[in-house]
PDB file of C-alpha atoms and ligand atoms in Angstrom:
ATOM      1  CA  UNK A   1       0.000   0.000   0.000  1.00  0.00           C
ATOM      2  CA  UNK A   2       0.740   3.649  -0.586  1.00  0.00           C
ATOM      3  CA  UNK A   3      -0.907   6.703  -0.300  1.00  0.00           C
ATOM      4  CA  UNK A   4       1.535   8.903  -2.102  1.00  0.00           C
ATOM      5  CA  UNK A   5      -0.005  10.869  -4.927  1.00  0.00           C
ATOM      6  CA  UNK A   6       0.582   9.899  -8.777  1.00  0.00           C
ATOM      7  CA  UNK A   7       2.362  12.422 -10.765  1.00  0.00           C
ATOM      8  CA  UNK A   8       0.566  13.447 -13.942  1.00  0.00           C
ATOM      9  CA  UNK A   9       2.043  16.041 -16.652  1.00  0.00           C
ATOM     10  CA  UNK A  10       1.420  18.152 -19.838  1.00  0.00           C
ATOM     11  CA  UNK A  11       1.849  21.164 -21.680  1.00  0.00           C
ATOM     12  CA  UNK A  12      -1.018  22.305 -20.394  1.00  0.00           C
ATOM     13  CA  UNK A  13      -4.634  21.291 -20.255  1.00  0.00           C
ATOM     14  CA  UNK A  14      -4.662  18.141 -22.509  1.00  0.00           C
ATOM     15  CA  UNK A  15      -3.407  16.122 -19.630  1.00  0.00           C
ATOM     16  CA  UNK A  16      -6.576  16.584 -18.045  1.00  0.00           C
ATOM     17  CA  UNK A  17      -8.507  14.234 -19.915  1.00  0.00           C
ATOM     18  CA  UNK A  18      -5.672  11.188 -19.139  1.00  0.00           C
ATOM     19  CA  UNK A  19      -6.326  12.722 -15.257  1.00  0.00           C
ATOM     20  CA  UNK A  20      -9.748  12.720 -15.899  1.00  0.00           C
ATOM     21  CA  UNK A  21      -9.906   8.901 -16.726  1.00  0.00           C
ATOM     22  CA  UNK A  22      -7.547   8.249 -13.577  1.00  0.00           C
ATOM     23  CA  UNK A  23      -9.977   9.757 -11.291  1.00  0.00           C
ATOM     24  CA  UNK A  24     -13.036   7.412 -13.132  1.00  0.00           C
ATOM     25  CA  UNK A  25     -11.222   4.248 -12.474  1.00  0.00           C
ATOM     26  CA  UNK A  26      -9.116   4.759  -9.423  1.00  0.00           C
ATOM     27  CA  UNK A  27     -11.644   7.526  -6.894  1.00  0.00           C
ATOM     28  CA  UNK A  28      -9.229   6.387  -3.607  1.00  0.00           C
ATOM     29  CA  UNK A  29      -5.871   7.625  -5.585  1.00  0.00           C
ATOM     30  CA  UNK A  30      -4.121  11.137  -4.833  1.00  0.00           C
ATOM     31  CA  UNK A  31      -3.366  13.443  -7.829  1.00  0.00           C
ATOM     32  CA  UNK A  32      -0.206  16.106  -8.208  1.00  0.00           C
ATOM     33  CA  UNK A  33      -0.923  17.485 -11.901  1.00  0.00           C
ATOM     34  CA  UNK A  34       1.453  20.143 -13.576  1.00  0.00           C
ATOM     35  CA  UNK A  35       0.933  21.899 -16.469  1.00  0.00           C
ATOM     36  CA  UNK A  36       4.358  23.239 -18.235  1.00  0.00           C
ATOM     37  CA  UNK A  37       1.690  26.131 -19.504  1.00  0.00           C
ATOM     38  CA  UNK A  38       4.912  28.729 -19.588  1.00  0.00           C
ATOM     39  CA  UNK A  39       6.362  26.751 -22.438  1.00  0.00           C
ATOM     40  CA  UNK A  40       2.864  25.724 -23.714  1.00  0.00           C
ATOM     41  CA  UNK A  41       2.758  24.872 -26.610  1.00  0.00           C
ATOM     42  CA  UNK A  42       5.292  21.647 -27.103  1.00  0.00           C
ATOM     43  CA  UNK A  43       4.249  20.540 -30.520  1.00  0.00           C
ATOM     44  CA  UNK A  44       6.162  23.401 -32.526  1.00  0.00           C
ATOM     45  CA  UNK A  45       9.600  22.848 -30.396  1.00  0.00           C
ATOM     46  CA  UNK A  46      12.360  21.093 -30.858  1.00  0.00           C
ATOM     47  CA  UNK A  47      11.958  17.429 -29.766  1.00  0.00           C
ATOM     48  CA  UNK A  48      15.548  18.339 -27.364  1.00  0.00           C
ATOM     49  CA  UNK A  49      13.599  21.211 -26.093  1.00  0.00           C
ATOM     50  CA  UNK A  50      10.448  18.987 -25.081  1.00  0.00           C
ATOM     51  CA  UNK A  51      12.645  16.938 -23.347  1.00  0.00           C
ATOM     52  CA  UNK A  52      14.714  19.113 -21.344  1.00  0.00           C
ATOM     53  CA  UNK A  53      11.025  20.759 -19.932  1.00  0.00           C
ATOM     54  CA  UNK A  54       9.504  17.185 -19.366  1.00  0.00           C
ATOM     55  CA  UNK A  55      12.318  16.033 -17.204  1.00  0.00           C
ATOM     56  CA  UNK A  56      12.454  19.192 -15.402  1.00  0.00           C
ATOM     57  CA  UNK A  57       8.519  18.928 -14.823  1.00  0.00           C
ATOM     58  CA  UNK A  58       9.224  15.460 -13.602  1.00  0.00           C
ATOM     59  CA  UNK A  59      11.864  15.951 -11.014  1.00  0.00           C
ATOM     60  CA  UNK A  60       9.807  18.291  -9.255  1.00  0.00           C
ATOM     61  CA  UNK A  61       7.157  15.999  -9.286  1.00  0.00           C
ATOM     62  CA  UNK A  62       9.434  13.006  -7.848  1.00  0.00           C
ATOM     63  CA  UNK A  63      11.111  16.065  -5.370  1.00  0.00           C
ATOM     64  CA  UNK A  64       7.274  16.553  -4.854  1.00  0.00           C
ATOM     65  CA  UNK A  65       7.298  12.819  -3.543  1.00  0.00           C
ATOM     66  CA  UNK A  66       4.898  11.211  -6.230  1.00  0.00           C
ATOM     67  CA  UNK A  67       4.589   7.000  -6.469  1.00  0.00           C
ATOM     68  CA  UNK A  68       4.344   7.365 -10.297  1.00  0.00           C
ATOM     69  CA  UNK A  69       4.835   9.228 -12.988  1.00  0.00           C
ATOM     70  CA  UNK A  70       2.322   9.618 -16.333  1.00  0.00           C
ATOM     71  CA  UNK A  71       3.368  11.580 -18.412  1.00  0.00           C
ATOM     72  CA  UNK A  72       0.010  12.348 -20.236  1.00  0.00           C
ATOM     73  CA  UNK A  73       1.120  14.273 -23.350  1.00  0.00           C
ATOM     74  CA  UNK A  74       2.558  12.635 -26.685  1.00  0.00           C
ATOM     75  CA  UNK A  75       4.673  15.522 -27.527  1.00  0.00           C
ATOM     76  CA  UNK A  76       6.432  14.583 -24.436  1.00  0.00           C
ATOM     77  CA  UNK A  77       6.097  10.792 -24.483  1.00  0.00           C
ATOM     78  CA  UNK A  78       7.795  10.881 -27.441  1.00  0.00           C
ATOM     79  CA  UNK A  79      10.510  12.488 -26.644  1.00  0.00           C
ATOM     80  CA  UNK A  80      11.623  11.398 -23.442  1.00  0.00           C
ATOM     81  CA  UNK A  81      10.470   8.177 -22.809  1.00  0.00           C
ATOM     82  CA  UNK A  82      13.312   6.007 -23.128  1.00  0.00           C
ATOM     83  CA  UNK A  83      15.150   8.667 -20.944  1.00  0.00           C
ATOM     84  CA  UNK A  84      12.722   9.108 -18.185  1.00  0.00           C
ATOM     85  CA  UNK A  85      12.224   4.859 -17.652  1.00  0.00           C
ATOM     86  CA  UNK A  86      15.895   5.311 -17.107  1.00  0.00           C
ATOM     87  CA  UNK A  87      16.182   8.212 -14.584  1.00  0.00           C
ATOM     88  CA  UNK A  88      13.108   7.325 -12.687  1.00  0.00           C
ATOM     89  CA  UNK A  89      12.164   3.616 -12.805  1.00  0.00           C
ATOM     90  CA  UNK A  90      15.451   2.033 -13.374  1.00  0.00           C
ATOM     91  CA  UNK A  91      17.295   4.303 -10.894  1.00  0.00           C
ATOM     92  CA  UNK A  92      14.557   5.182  -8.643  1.00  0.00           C
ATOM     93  CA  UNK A  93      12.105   2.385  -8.766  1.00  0.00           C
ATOM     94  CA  UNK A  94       9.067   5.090 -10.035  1.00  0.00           C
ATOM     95  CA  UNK A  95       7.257   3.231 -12.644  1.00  0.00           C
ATOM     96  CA  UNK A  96       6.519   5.690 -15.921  1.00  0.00           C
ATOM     97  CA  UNK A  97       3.056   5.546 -18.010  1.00  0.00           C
ATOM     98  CA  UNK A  98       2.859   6.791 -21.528  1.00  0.00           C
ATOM     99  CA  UNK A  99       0.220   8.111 -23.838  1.00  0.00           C
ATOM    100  CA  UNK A 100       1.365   6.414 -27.052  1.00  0.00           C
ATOM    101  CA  UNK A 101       1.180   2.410 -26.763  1.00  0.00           C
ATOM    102  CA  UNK A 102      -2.232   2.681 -25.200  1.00  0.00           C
ATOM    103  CA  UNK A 103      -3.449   4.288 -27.623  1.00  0.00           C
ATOM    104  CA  UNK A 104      -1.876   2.109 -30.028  1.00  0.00           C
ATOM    105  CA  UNK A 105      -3.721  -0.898 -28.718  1.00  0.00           C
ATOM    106  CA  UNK A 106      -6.987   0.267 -28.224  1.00  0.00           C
ATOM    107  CA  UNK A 107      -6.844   1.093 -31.476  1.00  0.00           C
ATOM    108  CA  UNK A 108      -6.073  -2.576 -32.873  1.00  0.00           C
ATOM    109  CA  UNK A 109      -8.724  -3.541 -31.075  1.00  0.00           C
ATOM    110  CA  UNK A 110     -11.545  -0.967 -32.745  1.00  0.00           C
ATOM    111  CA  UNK A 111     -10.335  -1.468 -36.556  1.00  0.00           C
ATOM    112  CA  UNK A 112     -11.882  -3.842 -38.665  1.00  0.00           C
ATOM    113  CA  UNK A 113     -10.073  -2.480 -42.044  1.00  0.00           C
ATOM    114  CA  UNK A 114      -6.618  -1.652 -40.469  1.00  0.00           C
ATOM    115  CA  UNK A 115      -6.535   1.506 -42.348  1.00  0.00           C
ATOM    116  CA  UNK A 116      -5.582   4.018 -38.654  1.00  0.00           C
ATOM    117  CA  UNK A 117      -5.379   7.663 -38.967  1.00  0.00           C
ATOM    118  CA  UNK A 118      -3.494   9.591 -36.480  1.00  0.00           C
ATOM    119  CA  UNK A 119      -2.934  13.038 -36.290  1.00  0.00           C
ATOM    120  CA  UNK A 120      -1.099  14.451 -33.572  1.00  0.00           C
ATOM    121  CA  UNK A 121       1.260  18.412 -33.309  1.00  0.00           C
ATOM    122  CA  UNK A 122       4.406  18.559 -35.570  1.00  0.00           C
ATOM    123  CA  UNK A 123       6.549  17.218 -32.736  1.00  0.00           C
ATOM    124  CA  UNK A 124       4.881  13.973 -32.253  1.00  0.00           C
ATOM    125  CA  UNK A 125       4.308  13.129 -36.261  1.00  0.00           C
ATOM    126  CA  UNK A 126       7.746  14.227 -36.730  1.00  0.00           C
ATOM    127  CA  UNK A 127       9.056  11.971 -34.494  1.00  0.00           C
ATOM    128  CA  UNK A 128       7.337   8.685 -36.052  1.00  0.00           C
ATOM    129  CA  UNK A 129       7.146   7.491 -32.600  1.00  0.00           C
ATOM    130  CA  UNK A 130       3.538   5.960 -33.317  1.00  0.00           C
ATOM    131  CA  UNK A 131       5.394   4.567 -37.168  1.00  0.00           C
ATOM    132  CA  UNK A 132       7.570   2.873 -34.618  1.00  0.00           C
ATOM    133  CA  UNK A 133       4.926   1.652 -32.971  1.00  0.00           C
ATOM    134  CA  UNK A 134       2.612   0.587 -35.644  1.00  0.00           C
ATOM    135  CA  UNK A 135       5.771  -1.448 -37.144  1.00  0.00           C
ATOM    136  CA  UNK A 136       5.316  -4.536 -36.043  1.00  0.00           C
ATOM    137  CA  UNK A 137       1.702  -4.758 -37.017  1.00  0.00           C
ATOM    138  CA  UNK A 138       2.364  -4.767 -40.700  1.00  0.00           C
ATOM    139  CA  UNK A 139      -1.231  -5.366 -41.899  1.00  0.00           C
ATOM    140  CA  UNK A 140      -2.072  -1.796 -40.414  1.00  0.00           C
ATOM    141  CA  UNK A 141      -2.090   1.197 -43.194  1.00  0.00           C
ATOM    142  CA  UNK A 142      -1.067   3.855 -41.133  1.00  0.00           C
ATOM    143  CA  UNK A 143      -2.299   7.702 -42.517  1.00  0.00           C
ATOM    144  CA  UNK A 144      -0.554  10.421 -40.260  1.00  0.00           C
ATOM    145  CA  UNK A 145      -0.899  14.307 -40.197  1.00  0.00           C
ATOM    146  CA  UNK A 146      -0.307  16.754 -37.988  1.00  0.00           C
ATOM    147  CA  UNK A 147      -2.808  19.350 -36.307  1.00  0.00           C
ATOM    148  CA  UNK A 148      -0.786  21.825 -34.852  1.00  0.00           C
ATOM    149  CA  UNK A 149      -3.803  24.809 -34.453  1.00  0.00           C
ATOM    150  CA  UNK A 150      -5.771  22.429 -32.578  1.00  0.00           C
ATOM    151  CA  UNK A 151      -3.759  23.129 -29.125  1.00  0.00           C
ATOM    152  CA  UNK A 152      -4.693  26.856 -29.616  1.00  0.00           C
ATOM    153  CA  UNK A 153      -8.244  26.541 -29.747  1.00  0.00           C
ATOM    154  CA  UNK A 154      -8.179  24.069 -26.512  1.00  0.00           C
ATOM    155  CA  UNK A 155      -6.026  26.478 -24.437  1.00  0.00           C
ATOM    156  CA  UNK A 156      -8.355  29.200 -25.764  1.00  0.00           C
ATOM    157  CA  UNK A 157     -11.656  27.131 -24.350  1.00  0.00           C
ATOM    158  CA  UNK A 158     -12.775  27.279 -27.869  1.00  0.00           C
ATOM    159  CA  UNK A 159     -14.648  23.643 -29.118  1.00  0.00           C
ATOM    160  CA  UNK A 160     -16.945  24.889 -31.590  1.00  0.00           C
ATOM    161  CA  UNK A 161     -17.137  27.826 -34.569  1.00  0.00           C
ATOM    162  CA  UNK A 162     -16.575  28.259 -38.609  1.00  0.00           C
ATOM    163  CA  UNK A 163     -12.901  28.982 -38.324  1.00  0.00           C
ATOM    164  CA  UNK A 164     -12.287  25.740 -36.010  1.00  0.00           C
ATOM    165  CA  UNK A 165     -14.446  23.499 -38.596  1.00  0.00           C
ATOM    166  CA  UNK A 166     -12.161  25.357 -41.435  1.00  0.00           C
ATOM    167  CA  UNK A 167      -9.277  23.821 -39.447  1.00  0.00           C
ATOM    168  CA  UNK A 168     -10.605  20.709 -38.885  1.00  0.00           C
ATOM    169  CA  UNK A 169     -11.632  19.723 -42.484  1.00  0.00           C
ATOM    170  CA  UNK A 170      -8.447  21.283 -43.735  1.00  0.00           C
ATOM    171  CA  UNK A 171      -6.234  18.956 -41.447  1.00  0.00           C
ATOM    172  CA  UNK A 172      -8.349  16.182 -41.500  1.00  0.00           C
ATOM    173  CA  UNK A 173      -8.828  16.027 -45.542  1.00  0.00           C
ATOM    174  CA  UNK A 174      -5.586  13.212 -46.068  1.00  0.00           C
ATOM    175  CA  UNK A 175      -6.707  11.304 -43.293  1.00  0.00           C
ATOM    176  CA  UNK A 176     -10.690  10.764 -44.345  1.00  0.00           C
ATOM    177  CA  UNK A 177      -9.047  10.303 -48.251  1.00  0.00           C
ATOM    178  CA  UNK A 178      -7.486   7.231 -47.058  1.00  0.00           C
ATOM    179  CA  UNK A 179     -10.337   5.496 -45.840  1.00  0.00           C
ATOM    180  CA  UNK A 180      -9.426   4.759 -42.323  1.00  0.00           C
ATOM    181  CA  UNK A 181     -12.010   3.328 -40.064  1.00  0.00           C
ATOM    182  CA  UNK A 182     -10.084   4.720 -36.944  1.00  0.00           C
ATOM    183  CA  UNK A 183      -8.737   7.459 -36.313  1.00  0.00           C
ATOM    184  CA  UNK A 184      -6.079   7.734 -32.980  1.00  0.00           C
ATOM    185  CA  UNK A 185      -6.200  11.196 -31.413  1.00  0.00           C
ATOM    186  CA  UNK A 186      -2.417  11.824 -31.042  1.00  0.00           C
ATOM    187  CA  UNK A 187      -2.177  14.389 -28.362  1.00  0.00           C
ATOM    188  CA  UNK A 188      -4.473  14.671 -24.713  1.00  0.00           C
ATOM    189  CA  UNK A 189      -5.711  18.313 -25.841  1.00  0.00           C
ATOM    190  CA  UNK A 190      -7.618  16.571 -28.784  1.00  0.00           C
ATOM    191  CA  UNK A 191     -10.363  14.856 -27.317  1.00  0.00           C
ATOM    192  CA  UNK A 192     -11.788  17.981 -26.055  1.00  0.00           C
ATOM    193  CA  UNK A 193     -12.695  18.824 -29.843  1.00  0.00           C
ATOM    194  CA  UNK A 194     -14.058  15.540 -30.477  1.00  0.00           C
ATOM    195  CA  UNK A 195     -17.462  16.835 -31.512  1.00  0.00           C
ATOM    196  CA  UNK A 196     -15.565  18.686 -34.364  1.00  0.00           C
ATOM    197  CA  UNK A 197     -13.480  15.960 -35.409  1.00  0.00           C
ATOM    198  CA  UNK A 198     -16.218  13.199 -35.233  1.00  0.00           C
ATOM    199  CA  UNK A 199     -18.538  15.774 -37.320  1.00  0.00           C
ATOM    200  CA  UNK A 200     -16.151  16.233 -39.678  1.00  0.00           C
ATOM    201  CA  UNK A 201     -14.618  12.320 -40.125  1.00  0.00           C
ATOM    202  CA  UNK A 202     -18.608  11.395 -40.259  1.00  0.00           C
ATOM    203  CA  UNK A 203     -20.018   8.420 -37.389  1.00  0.00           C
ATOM    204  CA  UNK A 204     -18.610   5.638 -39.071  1.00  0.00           C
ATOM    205  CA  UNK A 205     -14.964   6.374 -37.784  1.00  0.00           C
ATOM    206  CA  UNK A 206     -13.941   5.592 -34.380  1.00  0.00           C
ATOM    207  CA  UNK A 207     -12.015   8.228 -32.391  1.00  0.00           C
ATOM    208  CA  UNK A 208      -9.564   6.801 -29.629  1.00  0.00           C
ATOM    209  CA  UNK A 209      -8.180   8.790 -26.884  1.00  0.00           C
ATOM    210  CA  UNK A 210      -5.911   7.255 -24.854  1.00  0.00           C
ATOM    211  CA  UNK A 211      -6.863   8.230 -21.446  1.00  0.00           C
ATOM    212  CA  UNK A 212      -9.307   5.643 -20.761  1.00  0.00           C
ATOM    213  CA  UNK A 213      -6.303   2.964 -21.762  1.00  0.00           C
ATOM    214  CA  UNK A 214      -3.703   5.124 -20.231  1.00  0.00           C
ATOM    215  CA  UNK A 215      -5.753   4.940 -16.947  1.00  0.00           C
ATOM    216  CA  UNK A 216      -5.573   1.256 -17.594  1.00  0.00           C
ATOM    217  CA  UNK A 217      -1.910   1.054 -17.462  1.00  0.00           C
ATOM    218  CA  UNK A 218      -2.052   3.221 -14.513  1.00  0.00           C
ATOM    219  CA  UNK A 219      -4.398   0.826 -12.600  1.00  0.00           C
ATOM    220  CA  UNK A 220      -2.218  -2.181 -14.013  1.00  0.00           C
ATOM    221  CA  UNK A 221       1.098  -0.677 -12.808  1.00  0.00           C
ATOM    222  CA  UNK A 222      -0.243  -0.220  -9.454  1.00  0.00           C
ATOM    223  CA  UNK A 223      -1.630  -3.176  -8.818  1.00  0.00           C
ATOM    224  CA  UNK A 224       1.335  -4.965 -10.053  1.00  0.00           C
ATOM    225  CA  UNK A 225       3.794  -3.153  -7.921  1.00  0.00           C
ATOM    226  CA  UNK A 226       1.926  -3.140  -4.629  1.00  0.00           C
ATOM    227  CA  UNK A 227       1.556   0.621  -4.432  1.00  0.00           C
ATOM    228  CA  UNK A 228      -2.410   1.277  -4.396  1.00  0.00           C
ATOM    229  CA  UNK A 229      -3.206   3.483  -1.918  1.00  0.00           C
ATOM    230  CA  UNK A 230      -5.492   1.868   1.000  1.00  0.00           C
ATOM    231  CA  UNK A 231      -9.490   0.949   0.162  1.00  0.00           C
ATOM    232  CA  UNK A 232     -11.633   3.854   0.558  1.00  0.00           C
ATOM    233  CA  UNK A 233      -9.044   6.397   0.486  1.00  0.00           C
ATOM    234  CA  UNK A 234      -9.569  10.069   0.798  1.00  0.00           C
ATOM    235  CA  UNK A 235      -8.150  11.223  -2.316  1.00  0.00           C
ATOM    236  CA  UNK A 236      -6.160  15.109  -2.512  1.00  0.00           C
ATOM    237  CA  UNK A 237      -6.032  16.706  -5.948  1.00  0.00           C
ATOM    238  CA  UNK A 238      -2.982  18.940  -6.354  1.00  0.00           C
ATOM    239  CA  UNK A 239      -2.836  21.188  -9.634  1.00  0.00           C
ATOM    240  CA  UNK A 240      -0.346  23.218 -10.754  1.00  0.00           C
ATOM    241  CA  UNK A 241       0.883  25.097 -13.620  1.00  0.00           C
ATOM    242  CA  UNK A 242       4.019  27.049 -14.463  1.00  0.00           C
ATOM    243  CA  UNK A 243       2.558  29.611 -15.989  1.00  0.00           C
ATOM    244  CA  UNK A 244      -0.905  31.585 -15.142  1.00  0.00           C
ATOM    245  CA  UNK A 245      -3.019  29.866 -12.768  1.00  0.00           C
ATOM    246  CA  UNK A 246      -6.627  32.000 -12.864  1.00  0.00           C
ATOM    247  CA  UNK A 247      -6.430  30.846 -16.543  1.00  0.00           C
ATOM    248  CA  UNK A 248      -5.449  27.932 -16.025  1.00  0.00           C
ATOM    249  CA  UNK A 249      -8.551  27.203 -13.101  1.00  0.00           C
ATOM    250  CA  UNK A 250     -11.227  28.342 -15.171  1.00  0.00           C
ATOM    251  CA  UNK A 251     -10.274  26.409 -18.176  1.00  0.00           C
ATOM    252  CA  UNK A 252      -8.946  23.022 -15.981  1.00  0.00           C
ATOM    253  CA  UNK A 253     -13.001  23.618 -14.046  1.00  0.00           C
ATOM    254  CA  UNK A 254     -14.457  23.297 -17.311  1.00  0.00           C
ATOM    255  CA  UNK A 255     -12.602  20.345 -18.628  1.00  0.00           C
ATOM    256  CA  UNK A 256     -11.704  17.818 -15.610  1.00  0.00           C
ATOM    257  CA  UNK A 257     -14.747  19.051 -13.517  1.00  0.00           C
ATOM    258  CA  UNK A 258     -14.880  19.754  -9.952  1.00  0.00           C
ATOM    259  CA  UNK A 259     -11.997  18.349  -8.216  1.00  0.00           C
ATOM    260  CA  UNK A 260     -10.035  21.606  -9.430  1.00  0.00           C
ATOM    261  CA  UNK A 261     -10.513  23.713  -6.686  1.00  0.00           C
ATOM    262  CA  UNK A 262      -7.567  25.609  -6.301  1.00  0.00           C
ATOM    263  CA  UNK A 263      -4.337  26.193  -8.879  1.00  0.00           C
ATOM    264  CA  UNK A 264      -0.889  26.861  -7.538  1.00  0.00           C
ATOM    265  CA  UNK A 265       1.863  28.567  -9.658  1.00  0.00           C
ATOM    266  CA  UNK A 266       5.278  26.828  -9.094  1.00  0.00           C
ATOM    267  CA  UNK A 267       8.536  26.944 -10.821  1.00  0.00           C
ATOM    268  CA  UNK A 268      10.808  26.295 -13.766  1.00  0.00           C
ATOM    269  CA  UNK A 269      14.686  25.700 -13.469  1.00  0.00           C
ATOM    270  CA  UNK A 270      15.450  24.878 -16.993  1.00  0.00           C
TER     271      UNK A 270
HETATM  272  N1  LIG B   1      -1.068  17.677 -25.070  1.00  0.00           N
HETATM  273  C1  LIG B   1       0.127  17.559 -25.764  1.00  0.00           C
HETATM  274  C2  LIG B   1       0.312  16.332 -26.591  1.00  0.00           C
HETATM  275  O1  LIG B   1      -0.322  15.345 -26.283  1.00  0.00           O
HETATM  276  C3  LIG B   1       0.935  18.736 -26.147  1.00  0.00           C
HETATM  277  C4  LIG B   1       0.301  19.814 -26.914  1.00  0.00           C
HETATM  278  C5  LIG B   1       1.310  20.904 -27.135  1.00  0.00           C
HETATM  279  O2  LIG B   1       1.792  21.440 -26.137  1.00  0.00           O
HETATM  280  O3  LIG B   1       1.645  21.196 -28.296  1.00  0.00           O
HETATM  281  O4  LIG B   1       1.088  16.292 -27.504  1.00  0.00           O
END
């Protein structure tokens, strides 16, 4: 048993939908999220960039004391992955959950043509990390583009108007040409502009987010490690952001729900 909080991490906001999920399937577990809003957004950076912020977001949540650590954006799980299973579970025996296999197998498990679209910000299509992990599944026709704009409309609260359906058919044009029956939603700010992307791809396409599955892993890990805090916990919900917090309250409110009740500011070093 242990009653330490699990670390969760984005850019910003998208990471609420993985927390989201983790609250749903785990009510007794303790949450410290941080949004890296200061260096919002990721996708447009260099992948060394990414990586220098996500590790410095995840030392202060280990310093914090967290069990675990998920990082809940794929900008960031695909740039620092490898690294951060080093640094933190090899060396420190804190086990690290990703946003990109999850998603990966829930989607296997929803096509029925294996034609998968992904789209996902420049960072995350650039780095093939979901071509990587598509590539031993050889029957699957993967169709990837990237959706950079979409970040800005989430951060701005906006889910609905002509210029974000403009966007959306724009981006999503390749992806619907190929015929894909699935479609992965590539980065945690997406799934907050499902009703655009769902109108646009028509019903017959399946949208997967991975923070269902990603809460999964979390639940998995857990369980498999011993470290679940005690039956019937009192959960404590910590959220912070580097960059404004009344911003960040209103919009985190809206999205996660109620359990945002207060947003601290805190630091960055790098
Ligand atoms: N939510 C993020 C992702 O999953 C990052 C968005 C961004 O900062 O560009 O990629």
């Amino acid at each position: 048993m242990n009653d330490s909080p699990i670390g969760v991490f984005d850019s910003g906001v998208g990471g609420l939908t993985v927390a989201r999920a983790i609250i749903d399937q785990l009510p007794g577990e303790s949450l410290t999220y941080i949004g890296d809003t200061l260096h919002c957004p990721y996708g447009p950076r260099p992948i060394a960039q990414v990586r220098e912020f996500a590790l410095d977001i995840m030392d202060q949540l280990v310093a914090s004391g967290v069990k675990m650590l998920v990082i809940a954006c794929n900008s960031a799980s695909a740039a620092v992955l490898h690294d951060a299973r080093e640094r933190y579970s090899t060396a420190q025996g804190i086990p690290v959950v990703e946003v990109i296999h999850p998603a990966v197998r829930a989607a296997m498990r929803m096509t029925s043509n294996h034609r998968i679209g992904i789209i996902g910000t420049q960072a995350t299509i650039e780095s093939q990390a979901y071509h990587d992990a598509f590539a031993v599944l050889p029957e699957v026709e993967l169709t990837a583009a990237p959706a950079p704009r979409f970040v800005e409309f989430v951060e701005q609260g906006i889910t609905t108007g002509d210029e974000l359906l403009a966007i959306a058919q724009e981006y999503l044009a390749p992806i619907k040409a190929a015929g894909v029956d699935t479609l992965i939603l590539g980065c945690t700010h997406y799934p907050i502009l499902a009703g655009v992307i769902s109108y646009v791809m028509g019903p017959h396409v399946a949208l997967v987010s991975s923070a269902e599955e990603t809460a999964r892993d979390v639940y998995s890990e857990l369980t498999r490690r011993n470290l679940l805090s005690a039956p019937l916990s009192t959960p404590t919900y910590s959220f912070n952001v580097t960059g404004n917090a009344a911003e960040f309250r209103g919009l985190a409110r809206r999205f996660l729900g109620p359990e945002v009740t207060g947003v601290n500011q805190v630091e960055v070093h790098r």
